[in-house]
Amino acid sequence: MKNRMRAVLERVSHPLPVVLLFVLMLIILGVSLSTNPMMPPMPSSGGLPVIEVMNVLSSQYAPAYEPAEGVSESQAKTLCLDWLRLAGYAELRGDTLQVSNMTREEGWNNEKIQIFSVSGYGWGNGAAIVRDGQVLNVLSGMPLLSLWLSDLDSDRLYECYGNAAFGSGIVNMEIIGYNPAARKAYKLDSGVKTHFCEFLCRMSLTSCMLKAH
């Protein structure tokens, strides 16, 4: 390369543009080698980073956080069983309910919330949001495809958002959410829903590809 550069410089009257082009090529090469195009920077909302909790496109989840002051999986199972029975699953038996811890340290440190995956009730499965020894809500779908912690209302406290599928044959995709601070469950409106759905799908696919590699 050195010999080729010398030959090029000898043929031109003004070598500065060639030198600048060569430097630019080195900069581009260095940046491309030091970054991963499949690993976008983690987006943030309301100043807090968006945290992936669950993704059904991958069987590998981040290690669950187990706070010393929180409830155990067995305690969460009892809490979820009572909550679901009150929510309309009166005949639900404890031996059919499966509960596992998916708590993220970011959510616990921010708002003292624990998250448990819940399955085995009817057609549904979902995620139970637990705080202070009680179930605040269960975000549910057929199934719940993904779950994220995000601060869309910019109050510096996390909310929970998920992609949920409903229906059989013809499936309707919804984005559902729960705000632990306001104790309010809701669906995103159509204006926000389109962009946030694209964001969740993009994050889900990126995570799946990274774990596959």
Coordinates of C-alpha atoms in Angstrom, one line a residue, residues 22-209:
F22 CA -6.5 8.1 2.3
V23 CA -6.9 9.5 5.9
L24 CA -10.7 9.5 5.5
M25 CA -10.6 5.9 4.4
L26 CA -8.6 4.9 7.4
I27 CA -11.0 6.7 9.7
I28 CA -14.0 4.9 8.1
L29 CA -12.2 1.6 8.4
G30 CA -11.4 2.2 12.1
V31 CA -15.0 3.2 12.9
S32 CA -16.4 0.2 11.1
L33 CA -14.1 -2.2 13.0
S34 CA -14.9 -0.7 16.4
T35 CA -18.7 -0.7 16.1
N36 CA -21.3 -3.5 15.6
P37 CA -24.0 -2.5 13.1
M38 CA -26.3 -5.2 14.7
M39 CA -26.0 -3.6 18.1
P40 CA -27.8 -0.3 18.1
P41 CA -27.4 2.0 21.1
M42 CA -29.9 1.2 23.8
P43 CA -32.8 3.7 23.4
S44 CA -34.0 5.8 26.3
S45 CA -37.4 7.2 27.2
G46 CA -37.9 9.9 29.7
G47 CA -34.2 9.8 30.5
L48 CA -34.3 6.2 31.5
P49 CA -32.9 3.4 29.3
V50 CA -35.4 0.9 27.9
I51 CA -35.0 -2.5 29.5
E52 CA -36.0 -5.8 27.9
V53 CA -37.7 -8.1 30.4
M54 CA -39.1 -10.9 28.2
N55 CA -38.9 -11.9 24.6
V56 CA -40.6 -15.0 23.2
L57 CA -38.4 -14.9 20.1
S58 CA -35.6 -16.1 22.3
S59 CA -35.5 -18.7 25.0
Q60 CA -32.6 -17.0 26.7
Y61 CA -33.5 -14.3 29.2
A62 CA -31.3 -12.1 31.2
P63 CA -30.6 -13.6 34.7
A64 CA -33.4 -12.7 37.0
Y65 CA -32.7 -10.4 40.0
E66 CA -33.7 -11.7 43.4
P67 CA -34.1 -8.8 45.9
A68 CA -33.7 -9.8 49.5
E69 CA -36.8 -7.7 50.4
G70 CA -38.9 -9.1 47.7
V71 CA -41.2 -12.1 47.5
S72 CA -40.1 -15.6 46.4
E73 CA -41.4 -17.5 43.4
S74 CA -43.5 -19.7 45.7
Q75 CA -45.0 -16.6 47.4
A76 CA -45.6 -15.0 44.0
K77 CA -47.4 -18.1 42.8
T78 CA -49.9 -17.9 45.7
L79 CA -50.3 -14.1 45.1
C80 CA -50.9 -14.7 41.4
L81 CA -53.3 -17.5 42.0
D82 CA -55.5 -15.3 44.3
W83 CA -55.3 -12.4 41.8
L84 CA -56.3 -14.5 38.8
R85 CA -59.2 -16.2 40.7
L86 CA -60.6 -12.7 41.5
A87 CA -60.0 -11.7 37.9
G88 CA -62.4 -14.4 36.6
Y89 CA -60.4 -17.7 36.8
A90 CA -62.4 -19.0 39.8
E91 CA -61.7 -22.7 39.0
L92 CA -58.0 -22.2 38.5
R93 CA -55.9 -24.9 40.4
G94 CA -52.5 -24.2 41.9
D95 CA -50.9 -27.2 40.3
T96 CA -51.7 -25.9 36.8
L97 CA -50.1 -22.5 37.3
Q98 CA -46.5 -21.9 36.5
V99 CA -44.7 -18.9 37.8
S100 CA -41.0 -17.9 37.3
N101 CA -39.0 -14.8 38.3
M102 CA -38.2 -12.3 35.6
T103 CA -37.4 -9.3 37.8
R104 CA -34.8 -6.8 36.5
E105 CA -32.5 -5.0 38.9
E106 CA -33.3 -1.7 37.1
G107 CA -37.0 -2.0 37.9
W108 CA -36.4 -3.0 41.5
N109 CA -33.9 -0.1 42.1
N110 CA -36.2 2.4 40.4
E111 CA -39.6 1.4 41.7
K112 CA -39.3 -1.7 43.9
I113 CA -41.3 -3.8 41.4
Q114 CA -40.8 -7.5 40.7
I115 CA -42.0 -9.2 37.6
F116 CA -43.0 -12.9 37.3
S117 CA -44.0 -14.8 34.2
V118 CA -47.3 -16.5 34.7
S119 CA -48.7 -19.3 32.5
G120 CA -51.2 -22.2 32.7
Y121 CA -54.5 -20.3 33.0
G122 CA -56.8 -20.9 30.0
W123 CA -55.4 -19.7 26.7
G124 CA -53.4 -16.9 28.3
N125 CA -50.0 -16.3 29.6
G126 CA -48.5 -13.1 30.9
A127 CA -46.4 -11.2 33.4
A128 CA -47.4 -10.4 37.0
I129 CA -46.2 -7.0 38.3
V130 CA -45.6 -7.3 42.1
R131 CA -44.8 -4.7 44.7
D132 CA -45.0 -4.6 48.5
G133 CA -46.2 -8.2 48.6
Q134 CA -49.2 -7.8 46.3
V135 CA -49.9 -8.3 42.6
L136 CA -50.6 -4.9 41.0
N137 CA -51.6 -6.3 37.6
V138 CA -51.1 -9.2 35.2
L139 CA -50.3 -8.1 31.6
S140 CA -51.8 -11.0 29.6
G141 CA -52.0 -12.1 26.0
M142 CA -52.4 -15.2 23.8
P143 CA -49.5 -15.0 24.3
L144 CA -47.7 -12.0 25.7
L145 CA -44.9 -11.8 23.1
S146 CA -42.5 -9.4 24.8
L147 CA -42.2 -7.1 27.9
W148 CA -40.2 -3.9 28.4
L149 CA -39.6 -1.4 31.1
S150 CA -39.9 2.1 29.8
D151 CA -40.6 5.7 31.0
L152 CA -42.9 7.1 28.3
D153 CA -44.5 9.6 30.6
S154 CA -41.1 11.1 31.7
D155 CA -41.7 10.9 35.4
R156 CA -38.4 9.1 36.0
L157 CA -40.4 6.0 37.1
Y158 CA -40.7 2.9 34.9
E159 CA -43.9 1.6 33.3
C160 CA -44.3 -1.9 31.9
Y161 CA -45.2 -2.3 28.2
G162 CA -45.7 -5.5 26.2
N163 CA -46.6 -6.8 22.8
A164 CA -49.7 -9.1 23.2
A165 CA -51.4 -11.3 20.6
F166 CA -55.2 -11.9 20.9
G167 CA -57.4 -14.2 18.9
S168 CA -57.3 -17.6 17.1
G169 CA -56.8 -17.7 13.3
I170 CA -57.1 -14.0 12.9
V171 CA -54.7 -12.5 15.4
N172 CA -54.9 -9.0 16.7
M173 CA -51.7 -7.4 17.9
E174 CA -52.0 -5.0 20.8
I175 CA -49.5 -3.0 22.9
I176 CA -50.6 -3.1 26.5
G177 CA -49.1 -1.3 29.4
Y178 CA -49.2 -0.8 33.2
N179 CA -48.1 2.2 35.2
P180 CA -47.2 1.0 38.8
A181 CA -47.0 4.6 40.1
A182 CA -50.5 5.5 38.9
R183 CA -51.8 1.9 39.2
K184 CA -53.3 2.2 35.8
A185 CA -53.5 -0.3 33.0
Y186 CA -54.0 0.9 29.4
K187 CA -53.5 0.3 25.7
L188 CA -51.5 2.8 23.6
D189 CA -53.5 4.9 21.2
S190 CA -53.1 4.5 17.5
G191 CA -50.7 7.4 17.1
V192 CA -48.2 6.2 19.6
K193 CA -49.0 2.5 19.1
T194 CA -47.6 2.4 15.5
H195 CA -44.2 3.9 16.3
F196 CA -43.8 2.0 19.6
C197 CA -44.8 -1.3 18.0
E198 CA -42.1 -0.8 15.3
F199 CA -39.7 0.0 18.1
L200 CA -40.6 -3.1 20.1
C201 CA -40.4 -5.4 17.0
R202 CA -37.1 -3.9 16.0
M203 CA -35.7 -4.4 19.5
S204 CA -37.1 -8.0 19.7
L205 CA -35.5 -9.0 16.3
T206 CA -32.2 -7.4 17.2
S207 CA -32.1 -9.2 20.6
C208 CA -33.0 -12.5 18.9
M209 CA -30.3 -12.1 16.2

